[in-house]
Coordinates of C-alpha atoms in Angstrom, one line a residue:
M1 CA -7.0 23.7 8.9
T2 CA -7.0 19.9 8.8
K3 CA -10.0 18.2 7.2
H4 CA -10.8 14.8 8.6
F5 CA -12.8 12.1 6.8
E6 CA -13.9 8.6 7.9
G7 CA -15.2 5.7 5.8
H8 CA -15.2 1.9 5.1
F9 CA -13.9 -0.2 2.2
K10 CA -13.9 -3.9 1.4
G11 CA -10.8 -6.0 2.1
F12 CA -9.6 -8.5 -0.4
D13 CA -12.2 -11.0 0.8
K14 CA -15.0 -8.4 1.4
T15 CA -14.2 -8.0 5.1
E16 CA -15.4 -4.5 6.2
L17 CA -12.4 -2.3 7.0
F18 CA -12.5 1.1 8.5
F19 CA -10.3 3.9 7.2
Q20 CA -9.8 7.6 7.8
S21 CA -7.8 10.5 6.4
W22 CA -6.4 13.9 7.4
N23 CA -6.2 16.3 4.5
N24 CA -4.1 19.3 3.6
K25 CA -5.0 21.9 1.0
D26 CA -2.0 20.7 -0.9
N27 CA -3.6 17.7 -2.7
N28 CA -0.7 16.2 -4.6
K29 CA 1.3 14.5 -1.7
A30 CA 0.0 11.8 0.6
I31 CA 1.2 9.2 3.1
I32 CA -0.5 5.8 3.6
V33 CA 0.0 4.5 7.1
S34 CA 0.2 0.8 8.0
H35 CA -0.2 0.5 11.8
G36 CA 1.3 -2.0 14.2
I37 CA -0.2 -4.9 16.2
G38 CA -2.8 -3.8 18.7
E39 CA -3.0 -0.3 17.3
H40 CA -5.5 1.3 14.9
S41 CA -5.6 4.2 12.4
G42 CA -6.6 6.6 15.1
S43 CA -3.4 5.9 16.9
Y44 CA -1.7 8.0 14.2
E45 CA -3.8 11.2 14.5
P46 CA -0.9 13.0 16.2
F47 CA 1.5 11.8 13.4
A48 CA -1.1 12.8 10.8
R49 CA -1.6 16.3 12.1
T50 CA 2.1 16.9 12.2
M51 CA 2.5 15.7 8.6
V52 CA -0.4 17.8 7.5
D53 CA 1.4 20.8 8.9
F54 CA 4.4 19.7 6.7
G55 CA 2.1 19.8 3.7
W56 CA 1.0 16.1 3.4
N57 CA -2.3 14.3 3.3
V58 CA -2.4 11.2 5.5
L59 CA -4.6 8.1 5.1
S60 CA -4.7 5.0 7.2
F61 CA -7.0 2.0 7.8
D62 CA -7.5 -0.4 10.6
H63 CA -6.1 -3.8 9.8
R64 CA -8.6 -6.7 10.1
G65 CA -9.0 -7.7 13.7
H66 CA -8.0 -4.2 14.8
G67 CA -9.7 -0.9 15.7
R68 CA -13.1 -0.4 14.0
S69 CA -12.5 -3.0 11.3
D70 CA -14.3 -6.4 11.3
G71 CA -12.5 -9.5 12.3
Q72 CA -11.5 -11.3 15.6
R73 CA -9.0 -9.2 17.6
G74 CA -5.5 -10.4 16.9
Y75 CA -6.5 -13.2 14.5
V76 CA -5.8 -13.8 10.8
K77 CA -6.0 -17.1 8.8
S78 CA -2.6 -16.3 7.3
F79 CA -0.3 -13.3 7.5
D80 CA -0.6 -12.4 3.9
E81 CA -4.2 -11.4 4.5
F82 CA -2.7 -8.1 5.9
E83 CA -0.7 -7.7 2.7
K84 CA -3.7 -8.3 0.5
D85 CA -5.7 -5.7 2.4
L86 CA -2.9 -3.1 2.2
Y87 CA -2.6 -3.6 -1.5
Q88 CA -6.3 -3.2 -1.8
F89 CA -6.2 0.1 0.1
I90 CA -3.3 1.5 -1.9
S91 CA -5.1 0.6 -5.1
L92 CA -8.3 2.3 -3.8
V93 CA -6.4 5.5 -2.8
Q94 CA -4.7 5.7 -6.2
K95 CA -8.1 5.2 -8.0
E96 CA -10.0 7.7 -5.8
H97 CA -7.2 10.3 -5.6
P98 CA -5.4 10.5 -9.0
E99 CA -4.2 13.9 -7.8
Y100 CA -1.8 12.3 -5.4
K101 CA 1.3 12.4 -7.6
H102 CA 3.6 11.7 -4.7
L103 CA 2.4 8.8 -2.6
V104 CA 4.5 7.4 0.3
L105 CA 3.9 4.1 2.2
F106 CA 4.7 4.3 5.9
G107 CA 4.7 1.3 8.2
H108 CA 5.4 1.0 11.9
S109 CA 6.4 -2.2 13.7
M110 CA 4.2 -5.1 12.4
G111 CA 2.8 -2.5 10.0
G112 CA 6.4 -2.1 8.7
L113 CA 6.7 -5.8 8.1
I114 CA 3.3 -5.8 6.3
A115 CA 4.4 -2.8 4.2
S116 CA 7.8 -4.4 3.3
K117 CA 6.1 -7.7 2.3
T118 CA 3.4 -5.8 0.3
I119 CA 6.0 -4.1 -1.8
I120 CA 7.9 -7.4 -2.3
A121 CA 4.7 -9.2 -3.3
Y122 CA 3.0 -6.5 -5.4
G123 CA 5.9 -4.2 -6.6
Q124 CA 6.3 -0.5 -6.2
Q125 CA 2.8 0.3 -7.3
G126 CA 3.7 3.8 -8.4
L127 CA 4.8 4.8 -4.9
M128 CA 7.4 7.5 -4.3
A129 CA 9.0 5.9 -1.2
L130 CA 8.8 3.4 1.6
V131 CA 9.3 4.7 5.2
L132 CA 9.7 2.1 8.0
S133 CA 9.5 2.9 11.7
A134 CA 11.0 0.1 13.8
P135 CA 9.9 -2.5 11.2
A136 CA 9.2 -5.9 12.8
W137 CA 12.0 -7.8 11.1
G138 CA 13.1 -9.5 14.3
L139 CA 12.2 -9.2 18.0
S140 CA 14.0 -8.1 21.1
L141 CA 10.9 -8.9 23.2
D142 CA 10.6 -12.7 22.9
A143 CA 7.7 -14.8 23.9
P144 CA 8.1 -17.4 26.7
E145 CA 9.4 -20.8 25.4
W146 CA 6.1 -22.5 26.4
K147 CA 4.1 -20.1 24.2
K148 CA 6.4 -20.8 21.2
K149 CA 6.0 -24.5 21.6
A150 CA 2.2 -24.1 22.2
A151 CA 1.9 -21.9 19.1
H152 CA 2.9 -24.8 16.8
Y153 CA 0.2 -27.0 18.3
L154 CA -2.5 -24.3 18.6
K155 CA -2.0 -23.0 15.1
K156 CA -3.4 -26.3 13.8
Y157 CA -5.9 -27.3 16.5
L158 CA -7.0 -24.0 18.1
P159 CA -6.1 -21.3 15.6
R160 CA -8.6 -18.7 16.9
L161 CA -7.3 -18.8 20.5
T162 CA -5.7 -15.5 21.4
L163 CA -3.1 -14.9 24.1
D164 CA -1.5 -11.7 25.4
N165 CA 1.2 -10.4 23.1
E166 CA 3.8 -9.6 25.9
I167 CA 3.9 -5.9 25.0
N168 CA 3.8 -3.5 27.9
N169 CA 2.9 0.2 27.3
E170 CA 6.0 1.3 29.2
D171 CA 8.0 -0.3 26.3
L172 CA 6.4 2.0 23.8
T173 CA 7.2 5.5 25.0
R174 CA 8.6 7.6 27.8
D175 CA 6.0 10.3 27.2
P176 CA 3.5 10.3 30.1
E177 CA 0.8 11.9 28.0
F178 CA 1.0 9.2 25.4
L179 CA 1.1 6.5 28.0
A180 CA -2.1 7.8 29.6
G181 CA -3.7 7.9 26.2
F182 CA -2.8 4.2 25.6
D183 CA -4.3 3.1 28.8
K184 CA -7.6 4.9 28.1
D185 CA -7.9 3.9 24.4
P186 CA -10.7 1.3 24.1
L187 CA -9.7 0.4 20.5
R188 CA -6.2 -0.8 21.4
H189 CA -5.8 -4.5 22.2
N190 CA -3.0 -6.8 23.3
K191 CA -4.2 -10.1 21.6
I192 CA -2.3 -12.3 19.2
S193 CA -3.4 -15.7 17.8
P194 CA -1.1 -18.6 17.1
R195 CA -1.5 -18.1 13.3
L196 CA -0.6 -14.5 13.5
Y197 CA 2.4 -15.2 15.7
M198 CA 3.7 -18.0 13.6
G199 CA 3.0 -15.9 10.5
M200 CA 5.3 -13.2 11.9
L201 CA 8.0 -15.7 12.8
D202 CA 7.9 -17.2 9.3
S203 CA 8.1 -13.6 7.9
F204 CA 11.2 -12.9 9.9
D205 CA 12.9 -15.8 8.2
Q206 CA 11.7 -14.7 4.7
I207 CA 12.5 -11.0 4.9
P208 CA 16.3 -11.1 4.5
H209 CA 16.0 -13.0 1.3
F210 CA 13.5 -10.7 -0.3
L211 CA 14.7 -7.2 0.7
P212 CA 17.0 -7.0 -2.3
E213 CA 13.8 -6.9 -4.4
I214 CA 12.8 -3.5 -2.9
K215 CA 14.0 -0.9 -5.4
L216 CA 12.1 2.3 -4.4
P217 CA 13.6 4.9 -2.0
V218 CA 13.5 3.7 1.6
L219 CA 13.9 5.4 5.0
V220 CA 14.3 3.1 8.0
Q221 CA 14.1 4.6 11.5
I222 CA 14.7 2.8 14.8
S223 CA 15.8 3.3 18.3
E224 CA 19.1 1.6 19.2
T225 CA 17.5 0.7 22.5
D226 CA 14.1 -0.5 21.2
P227 CA 12.8 -3.0 23.8
I228 CA 10.5 -4.7 21.3
I229 CA 12.2 -4.8 17.9
N230 CA 15.8 -6.0 17.6
A231 CA 17.6 -3.0 16.3
K232 CA 20.7 -5.0 15.4
I233 CA 18.6 -7.3 13.1
V234 CA 16.9 -4.3 11.5
I235 CA 20.3 -2.6 10.8
E236 CA 21.7 -5.8 9.3
N237 CA 18.6 -6.2 7.1
F238 CA 18.7 -2.6 6.0
E239 CA 22.0 -3.3 4.2
K240 CA 20.1 -6.0 2.1
I241 CA 17.6 -3.5 0.7
G242 CA 18.0 -3.3 -3.1
S243 CA 17.3 0.4 -3.5
N244 CA 20.0 2.7 -4.6
I245 CA 18.4 5.4 -2.4
K246 CA 18.1 4.3 1.2
R247 CA 18.7 6.0 4.5
L248 CA 19.0 4.6 8.0
K249 CA 18.4 6.8 11.0
T250 CA 19.0 5.5 14.5
Y251 CA 18.1 7.1 17.8
K252 CA 19.5 6.7 21.3
N253 CA 17.4 6.1 24.5
N254 CA 14.1 6.0 22.7
K255 CA 11.5 3.4 23.3
H256 CA 9.6 1.5 20.5
E257 CA 7.3 4.2 19.2
I258 CA 9.8 6.8 18.2
Y259 CA 7.1 9.1 16.7
N260 CA 5.4 9.2 20.1
D261 CA 8.5 9.5 22.3
I262 CA 10.1 12.5 23.9
E263 CA 12.6 13.2 21.1
R264 CA 10.0 12.9 18.3
D265 CA 10.8 16.3 16.8
L266 CA 14.1 14.9 15.6
V267 CA 12.4 11.8 14.2
F268 CA 9.9 14.0 12.3
K269 CA 12.7 16.3 11.1
D270 CA 14.5 13.3 9.6
L271 CA 11.4 12.1 7.8
N272 CA 10.6 15.5 6.4
E273 CA 14.1 16.1 5.2
F274 CA 14.2 12.6 3.5
L275 CA 10.9 13.3 1.7
N276 CA 11.9 16.9 0.7
E277 CA 15.2 15.5 -0.7
L278 CA 13.3 13.1 -2.9
L279 CA 10.9 15.9 -4.1
S280 CA 13.6 18.5 -4.7
N281 CA 15.8 16.1 -6.6
N282 CA 12.9 14.6 -8.6
V283 CA 14.2 11.1 -7.7
L284 CA 11.0 9.3 -8.7

């Protein structure tokens, strides 16, 4: 039976951040989830319950400006605030749960970009592996040119102004049950500020140069037809990852959220096999 826990912790600047966990009786393996833009930790309850069935504990928190965490929706002063918060959460989990001998960092979309940059900025932190689902290393879905030009101006003069992020739910999954859930979820939002948007664009330029610094085992998963993240860029950047243990799994016909799409059983199977391979070979 899955045990569920909710709580709060302080971000790097004392911002109140919400977290939750789904726990398995096997207490030595855990996955920390870094969610994408507009999502929240609760978006990963189906993912968490599946991984609990596979024998893992799952923990996630709402990034600032998301879900039940404090902060203006879709706004950060600088993109590295996300990284500092994630580092804070990883450190908290390690302190509060020394029994987690095998700790995996999982990031989806913008959460994958945050996870990548956190590993680059703060090192492996005793983690067993990094798993990236459609990491935001480049976009297929591009903002209108007027928004790009406006963002440069607004970043300086109206940094807290938020605009729609151009993401449609139909680009996320083909599963009607998940689509209905997205529409009814009051904690999801579609806002993005100029500073957050420009921070992402700057990160896209930085990532290829720093991926060689990632040395822990990495699994990257993405749909070849992802309508939001540019799969070609992700595949090219995958080759730059410095780890000797890295796997790339691509999927045909899926939308952006491969763990919530129709063929998710295969996606979960690939994740479970990758993690079991690391555990069985003691490649730590």
